Amino acid sequence: MRVHTSTEKSFVCESCGKAFARQTDLYIHDRVHNGEKPFVCKTCGKAFTQQGNLNMHMRVHTGEKPFVCDTCGKAFTRQSYLKKHQRVDTSEKPFICKTCGQVFTQQSECSLSMHKRVHTNEKRFTCDTCGKAFDRPNHLYKHERVHTGEKPFVCETCGKAFTQQSNLNKHDRVHTGEKPFVCETCGKAFAKHSHLQRHDRIHTGEKPFVCETCGKAFRRQHGLRLHRHGRLHTDKKPFVCETCGKTFTRQSNLNKHDRVHTGEKPFVCEICGKAFSRQHGLHRHGRLHIDKKPFVCETCGKAFNRQTALKRHDMVHTGIK
């Protein structure tokens, strides 16, 4: 009967109420709730709920890119990436913005009109709830989900929902293991471009987040936030060590300090077994087992696996001690 009524969804999930046309689809969906991940990568051990997700993940290890653009020959790991590329690669763009030179396709002449609002700062579309204005109706439509709580884009693997398709695309990489953003300096790969940008500051030394009170700079906004809430600019240190009486501005700092007395070293190197009381020490130690030296002297080109070692070396050239 269901062959002739393919739209019928008579198999209902008892956990969340989602309905499916086939019992096999319901069986696969159940793994979202029971946590079952029967498909395991033999290379890295990462597990997946579906065979298809494992197949996509394996391309991270093999480097396989089976989806090739017929026009320019560029290859991709996923068909969705190829389709997105083809829309850019094959389209004519005869409509040009006279202000900035950006071009637009013939199919979207109205896109040029909307783009011009970037320069005029015209925002005709206003949210009835909070009054925030937007230059495009689709931006207003997306914004309204903040107030309605609507999350129409749902991950088929784990059921997590998102307000925008782009956020779902980024989330998918959690399941596939794909990390398309690669650091040109050390080769480390990331699932998100923002994570790569944040990582790049390790090599450039950039610290864009500055404390207005003391001028101390941080690579990450999270570091500045912790610094601000850490009572560093006040005399309050409410967290007291029961062993020696030393006081701290944060509970986390007291927890780390306690290991001085207990001797606890919870961070263990998987290669040699050496243990550390702090995670930072383990990360720094890990560079001894790999041949990566990302910190390079701009004067003589000598490379180091620690930034502190590079700073000490710089004194040879500057004469500063």
Tab-separated table of C-alpha atoms in Angstrom:
chain	number	residue	atom	x	y	z
A	1	MET	CA	0.000	0.000	0.000
A	2	ARG	CA	2.753	2.478	0.853
A	3	VAL	CA	4.258	2.065	-2.613
A	4	HIS	CA	1.230	3.944	-3.969
A	5	THR	CA	1.055	6.428	-1.066
A	6	SER	CA	4.704	7.441	-0.801
A	7	THR	CA	3.840	10.648	1.045
A	8	GLU	CA	2.252	8.731	3.927
A	9	LYS	CA	4.352	8.891	7.098
A	10	SER	CA	2.970	6.236	9.401
A	11	PHE	CA	6.153	5.395	11.323
A	12	VAL	CA	6.346	7.810	14.239
A	13	CYS	CA	9.265	8.332	16.649
A	14	GLU	CA	8.084	7.730	20.214
A	15	SER	CA	10.725	10.117	21.577
A	16	CYS	CA	10.091	13.288	19.537
A	17	GLY	CA	7.026	12.598	17.374
A	18	LYS	CA	8.802	12.946	14.038
A	19	ALA	CA	7.168	10.777	11.340
A	20	PHE	CA	8.713	8.744	8.517
A	21	ALA	CA	7.438	6.974	5.423
A	22	ARG	CA	9.705	3.946	5.935
A	23	GLN	CA	10.510	1.924	9.005
A	24	THR	CA	14.201	1.879	8.056
A	25	ASP	CA	14.267	5.692	8.173
A	26	LEU	CA	12.720	5.606	11.645
A	27	TYR	CA	15.294	3.030	12.724
A	28	ILE	CA	18.145	5.295	11.556
A	29	HIS	CA	16.526	8.331	13.206
A	30	ASP	CA	16.266	6.475	16.546
A	31	ARG	CA	20.053	6.671	16.798
A	32	VAL	CA	19.686	10.409	17.418
A	33	HIS	CA	18.030	9.555	20.736
A	34	ASN	CA	19.820	6.350	21.754
A	35	GLY	CA	23.295	7.583	20.785
A	36	GLU	CA	24.069	4.498	18.690
A	37	LYS	CA	26.851	5.074	16.152
A	38	PRO	CA	27.569	1.741	14.469
A	39	PHE	CA	29.724	3.043	11.614
A	40	VAL	CA	33.281	3.582	12.858
A	41	CYS	CA	36.253	5.082	11.003
A	42	LYS	CA	39.098	2.541	11.056
A	43	THR	CA	41.659	5.322	10.703
A	44	CYS	CA	40.783	7.649	13.600
A	45	GLY	CA	37.999	5.853	15.477
A	46	LYS	CA	35.338	8.529	14.942
A	47	ALA	CA	31.840	6.997	14.860
A	48	PHE	CA	28.755	7.887	12.829
A	49	THR	CA	25.049	7.092	12.796
A	50	GLN	CA	24.925	6.522	9.030
A	51	GLN	CA	27.175	4.839	6.470
A	52	GLY	CA	26.910	7.868	4.173
A	53	ASN	CA	28.375	10.173	6.815
A	54	LEU	CA	31.267	7.763	7.347
A	55	ASN	CA	31.892	7.675	3.591
A	56	MET	CA	32.084	11.497	3.472
A	57	HIS	CA	34.346	11.523	6.536
A	58	MET	CA	36.801	9.048	4.960
A	59	ARG	CA	37.627	11.661	2.328
A	60	VAL	CA	39.311	13.662	5.092
A	61	HIS	CA	41.895	10.862	5.363
A	62	THR	CA	42.079	9.804	1.689
A	63	GLY	CA	41.989	13.298	0.190
A	64	GLU	CA	39.468	12.010	-2.349
A	65	LYS	CA	37.492	14.699	-4.159
A	66	PRO	CA	35.112	12.843	-6.502
A	67	PHE	CA	32.982	15.809	-7.574
A	68	VAL	CA	34.770	17.678	-10.374
A	69	CYS	CA	33.742	20.896	-12.132
A	70	ASP	CA	33.481	20.297	-15.902
A	71	THR	CA	34.350	23.928	-16.598
A	72	CYS	CA	37.543	24.540	-14.595
A	73	GLY	CA	38.496	21.095	-13.262
A	74	LYS	CA	38.341	22.065	-9.587
A	75	ALA	CA	37.416	19.101	-7.378
A	76	PHE	CA	35.314	18.899	-4.219
A	77	THR	CA	34.638	16.400	-1.440
A	78	ARG	CA	30.857	16.954	-1.505
A	79	GLN	CA	28.345	17.404	-4.312
A	80	SER	CA	26.757	20.370	-2.533
A	81	TYR	CA	30.108	22.211	-2.662
A	82	LEU	CA	30.388	21.505	-6.400
A	83	LYS	CA	26.874	22.844	-7.059
A	84	LYS	CA	27.626	26.009	-5.114
A	85	HIS	CA	30.887	26.451	-7.074
A	86	GLN	CA	29.150	25.897	-10.429
A	87	ARG	CA	26.668	28.679	-9.741
A	88	VAL	CA	29.617	31.055	-9.352
A	89	ASP	CA	31.822	29.594	-12.081
A	90	THR	CA	29.304	29.522	-14.953
A	91	SER	CA	27.297	32.701	-14.412
A	92	GLU	CA	27.642	35.865	-16.480
A	93	LYS	CA	27.768	39.080	-14.489
A	94	PRO	CA	26.863	42.060	-16.680
A	95	PHE	CA	25.469	44.285	-13.922
A	96	ILE	CA	28.192	46.384	-12.269
A	97	CYS	CA	27.992	48.629	-9.216
A	98	LYS	CA	29.456	52.007	-10.198
A	99	THR	CA	30.469	52.726	-6.600
A	100	CYS	CA	32.592	49.660	-5.759
A	101	GLY	CA	32.774	47.661	-9.005
A	102	GLN	CA	31.042	44.536	-7.674
A	103	VAL	CA	29.306	42.573	-10.442
A	104	PHE	CA	26.015	40.675	-10.476
A	105	THR	CA	24.429	37.998	-12.670
A	106	GLN	CA	21.789	38.634	-15.331
A	107	GLN	CA	19.331	36.462	-13.392
A	108	SER	CA	19.541	38.752	-10.381
A	109	GLU	CA	19.387	42.306	-11.660
A	110	CYS	CA	17.456	43.179	-8.509
A	111	SER	CA	20.529	42.098	-6.495
A	112	LEU	CA	22.358	45.153	-7.815
A	113	SER	CA	19.525	47.394	-6.625
A	114	MET	CA	19.636	45.810	-3.163
A	115	HIS	CA	23.442	46.016	-3.114
A	116	LYS	CA	23.352	49.788	-3.704
A	117	ARG	CA	21.719	50.149	-0.277
A	118	VAL	CA	25.059	49.146	1.244
A	119	HIS	CA	26.471	52.449	0.023
A	120	THR	CA	23.365	54.563	0.744
A	121	ASN	CA	22.758	52.867	4.134
A	122	GLU	CA	19.068	52.635	3.216
A	123	LYS	CA	17.196	50.143	5.438
A	124	ARG	CA	13.566	49.910	4.417
A	125	PHE	CA	12.597	46.689	6.192
A	126	THR	CA	11.904	47.099	9.919
A	127	CYS	CA	11.215	44.459	12.577
A	128	ASP	CA	7.820	45.082	14.199
A	129	THR	CA	9.012	43.497	17.454
A	130	CYS	CA	12.264	45.330	18.235
A	131	GLY	CA	12.508	48.039	15.577
A	132	LYS	CA	15.775	46.856	14.067
A	133	ALA	CA	16.022	47.770	10.362
A	134	PHE	CA	17.453	45.811	7.421
A	135	ASP	CA	18.323	46.577	3.809
A	136	ARG	CA	16.855	43.301	2.496
A	137	PRO	CA	13.564	41.510	3.203
A	138	ASN	CA	15.256	38.115	3.575
A	139	HIS	CA	17.524	39.548	6.287
A	140	LEU	CA	14.447	40.728	8.173
A	141	TYR	CA	12.822	37.325	7.696
A	142	LYS	CA	15.869	35.573	9.192
A	143	HIS	CA	16.038	38.072	12.047
A	144	GLU	CA	12.414	37.462	13.024
A	145	ARG	CA	13.353	33.908	14.029
A	146	VAL	CA	15.193	35.438	16.993
A	147	HIS	CA	11.797	36.467	18.363
A	148	THR	CA	9.716	33.495	17.200
A	149	GLY	CA	12.273	30.846	18.154
A	150	GLU	CA	11.744	29.144	14.782
A	151	LYS	CA	14.581	26.827	13.733
A	152	PRO	CA	13.570	25.291	10.404
A	153	PHE	CA	16.947	23.783	9.455
A	154	VAL	CA	17.361	20.444	11.234
A	155	CYS	CA	20.401	18.144	11.233
A	156	GLU	CA	19.349	14.724	9.945
A	157	THR	CA	22.073	13.046	11.964
A	158	CYS	CA	21.518	14.374	15.502
A	159	GLY	CA	18.292	16.398	15.284
A	160	LYS	CA	19.839	19.726	16.313
A	161	ALA	CA	17.990	22.681	14.763
A	162	PHE	CA	19.238	26.026	13.442
A	163	THR	CA	17.771	29.339	12.357
A	164	GLN	CA	19.887	29.510	9.182
A	165	GLN	CA	20.998	27.022	6.519
A	166	SER	CA	24.589	28.275	6.727
A	167	ASN	CA	24.760	27.369	10.425
A	168	LEU	CA	23.476	23.871	9.648
A	169	ASN	CA	26.160	23.489	6.945
A	170	LYS	CA	28.857	24.383	9.483
A	171	HIS	CA	27.359	21.988	12.036
A	172	ASP	CA	27.403	19.105	9.515
A	173	ARG	CA	31.189	19.094	9.734
A	174	VAL	CA	30.890	17.854	13.333
A	175	HIS	CA	29.526	14.583	11.947
A	176	THR	CA	31.600	14.302	8.747
A	177	GLY	CA	34.871	15.343	10.387
A	178	GLU	CA	35.594	17.631	7.450
A	179	LYS	CA	38.045	20.461	8.137
A	180	PRO	CA	38.357	22.530	4.954
A	181	PHE	CA	40.170	25.538	6.452
A	182	VAL	CA	43.919	24.833	6.665
A	183	CYS	CA	46.611	26.986	8.270
A	184	GLU	CA	49.278	27.848	5.690
A	185	THR	CA	51.914	28.156	8.414
A	186	CYS	CA	51.640	24.873	10.323
A	187	GLY	CA	49.092	22.819	8.367
A	188	LYS	CA	46.540	22.516	11.175
A	189	ALA	CA	42.997	22.195	9.820
A	190	PHE	CA	39.722	23.599	11.138
A	191	ALA	CA	36.015	23.072	10.526
A	192	LYS	CA	35.218	26.795	10.695
A	193	HIS	CA	36.906	29.775	9.043
A	194	SER	CA	36.559	31.793	12.263
A	195	HIS	CA	38.563	29.113	14.110
A	196	LEU	CA	41.340	29.367	11.506
A	197	GLN	CA	41.404	33.165	11.849
A	198	ARG	CA	41.666	32.833	15.625
A	199	HIS	CA	44.455	30.242	15.259
A	200	ASP	CA	46.414	32.472	12.839
A	201	ARG	CA	47.008	34.908	15.691
A	202	ILE	CA	49.312	32.341	17.299
A	203	HIS	CA	51.693	32.823	14.369
A	204	THR	CA	51.158	36.548	13.766
A	205	GLY	CA	51.145	37.506	17.447
A	206	GLU	CA	48.074	39.678	16.841
A	207	LYS	CA	46.093	40.489	19.991
A	208	PRO	CA	43.122	42.625	18.939
A	209	PHE	CA	41.166	42.470	22.210
A	210	VAL	CA	42.533	45.088	24.629
A	211	CYS	CA	41.568	45.796	28.233
A	212	GLU	CA	40.531	49.457	28.550
A	213	THR	CA	41.729	49.595	32.149
A	214	CYS	CA	45.270	48.210	31.980
A	215	GLY	CA	45.988	47.900	28.258
A	216	LYS	CA	46.641	44.151	28.368
A	217	ALA	CA	45.854	42.548	24.990
A	218	PHE	CA	44.435	39.134	24.158
A	219	ARG	CA	44.220	36.952	21.067
A	220	ARG	CA	40.659	35.891	21.874
A	221	GLN	CA	37.648	37.826	23.082
A	222	HIS	CA	37.079	35.033	25.595
A	223	GLY	CA	40.437	35.847	27.188
A	224	LEU	CA	39.512	39.521	27.555
A	225	ARG	CA	36.138	38.567	29.009
A	226	LEU	CA	37.786	36.340	31.619
A	227	HIS	CA	40.277	39.097	32.377
A	228	ARG	CA	37.489	41.633	32.945
A	229	HIS	CA	35.535	39.310	35.199
A	230	GLY	CA	38.630	38.094	37.004
A	231	ARG	CA	38.676	40.964	39.525
A	232	LEU	CA	42.260	41.797	38.446
A	233	HIS	CA	41.563	45.510	38.760
A	234	THR	CA	40.012	45.161	42.196
A	235	ASP	CA	41.405	43.904	45.494
A	236	LYS	CA	38.813	41.140	45.781
A	237	LYS	CA	40.180	37.588	45.914
A	238	PRO	CA	37.382	35.551	47.447
A	239	PHE	CA	38.747	32.068	46.629
A	240	VAL	CA	41.128	30.910	49.408
A	241	CYS	CA	43.383	27.829	49.449
A	242	GLU	CA	42.618	25.834	52.616
A	243	THR	CA	46.165	24.449	52.678
A	244	CYS	CA	48.351	27.557	52.434
A	245	GLY	CA	45.910	30.463	52.570
A	246	LYS	CA	46.799	31.881	49.161
A	247	THR	CA	43.875	33.761	47.595
A	248	PHE	CA	42.647	33.908	43.998
A	249	THR	CA	40.273	35.972	41.909
A	250	ARG	CA	38.760	32.883	40.232
A	251	GLN	CA	37.660	29.428	41.337
A	252	SER	CA	39.408	27.883	38.323
A	253	ASN	CA	42.747	29.388	39.402
A	254	LEU	CA	42.284	27.959	42.894
A	255	ASN	CA	41.554	24.534	41.390
A	256	LYS	CA	44.792	24.681	39.379
A	257	HIS	CA	46.735	25.833	42.439
A	258	ASP	CA	45.412	22.924	44.528
A	259	ARG	CA	47.437	20.563	42.332
A	260	VAL	CA	50.615	22.070	43.814
A	261	HIS	CA	49.620	20.491	47.137
A	262	THR	CA	47.981	17.298	45.854
A	263	GLY	CA	50.586	16.552	43.174
A	264	GLU	CA	47.773	15.726	40.762
A	265	LYS	CA	48.781	15.731	37.083
A	266	PRO	CA	45.684	14.901	35.078
A	267	PHE	CA	47.030	15.817	31.643
A	268	VAL	CA	49.033	12.877	30.272
A	269	CYS	CA	51.000	12.645	27.024
A	270	GLU	CA	49.677	9.709	24.975
A	271	ILE	CA	53.076	9.177	23.327
A	272	CYS	CA	55.521	9.055	26.255
A	273	GLY	CA	53.259	9.033	29.310
A	274	LYS	CA	54.650	12.202	30.861
A	275	ALA	CA	52.031	13.940	33.011
A	276	PHE	CA	51.343	17.621	33.628
A	277	SER	CA	49.327	19.587	36.134
A	278	ARG	CA	48.084	21.992	33.444
A	279	GLN	CA	46.785	21.427	29.940
A	280	HIS	CA	48.986	24.210	28.613
A	281	GLY	CA	52.048	22.259	29.722
A	282	LEU	CA	50.852	19.177	27.833
A	283	HIS	CA	50.237	21.184	24.639
A	284	ARG	CA	53.701	22.713	24.829
A	285	HIS	CA	55.276	19.317	25.518
A	286	GLY	CA	53.449	17.784	22.535
A	287	ARG	CA	55.553	19.820	20.108
A	288	LEU	CA	58.619	17.812	21.185
A	289	HIS	CA	57.163	14.704	19.515
A	290	ILE	CA	56.428	16.373	16.188
A	291	ASP	CA	58.725	18.179	13.821
A	292	LYS	CA	56.668	21.372	13.694
A	293	LYS	CA	58.329	24.635	14.615
A	294	PRO	CA	55.769	27.335	13.843
A	295	PHE	CA	57.567	30.238	15.544
A	296	VAL	CA	60.149	31.662	13.120
A	297	CYS	CA	62.683	34.449	13.719
A	298	GLU	CA	62.134	37.218	11.163
A	299	THR	CA	65.804	38.232	11.356
A	300	CYS	CA	67.667	34.959	10.728
A	301	GLY	CA	64.927	32.435	9.922
A	302	LYS	CA	65.642	30.059	12.819
A	303	ALA	CA	62.487	28.192	13.912
A	304	PHE	CA	61.277	27.191	17.359
A	305	ASN	CA	58.489	25.016	18.750
A	306	ARG	CA	57.674	27.525	21.509
A	307	GLN	CA	56.986	31.239	21.356
A	308	THR	CA	58.915	31.775	24.599
A	309	ALA	CA	61.989	30.205	22.996
A	310	LEU	CA	61.650	32.578	20.034
A	311	LYS	CA	61.419	35.574	22.381
A	312	ARG	CA	64.606	34.476	24.195
A	313	HIS	CA	66.330	34.015	20.845
A	314	ASP	CA	65.287	37.533	19.708
A	315	MET	CA	67.486	38.950	22.450
A	316	VAL	CA	70.516	37.747	20.473
A	317	HIS	CA	69.633	40.240	17.727
A	318	THR	CA	68.224	43.066	19.836
A	319	GLY	CA	70.724	42.917	22.707
A	320	ILE	CA	67.827	43.364	25.149
A	321	LYS	CA	67.994	41.211	28.291
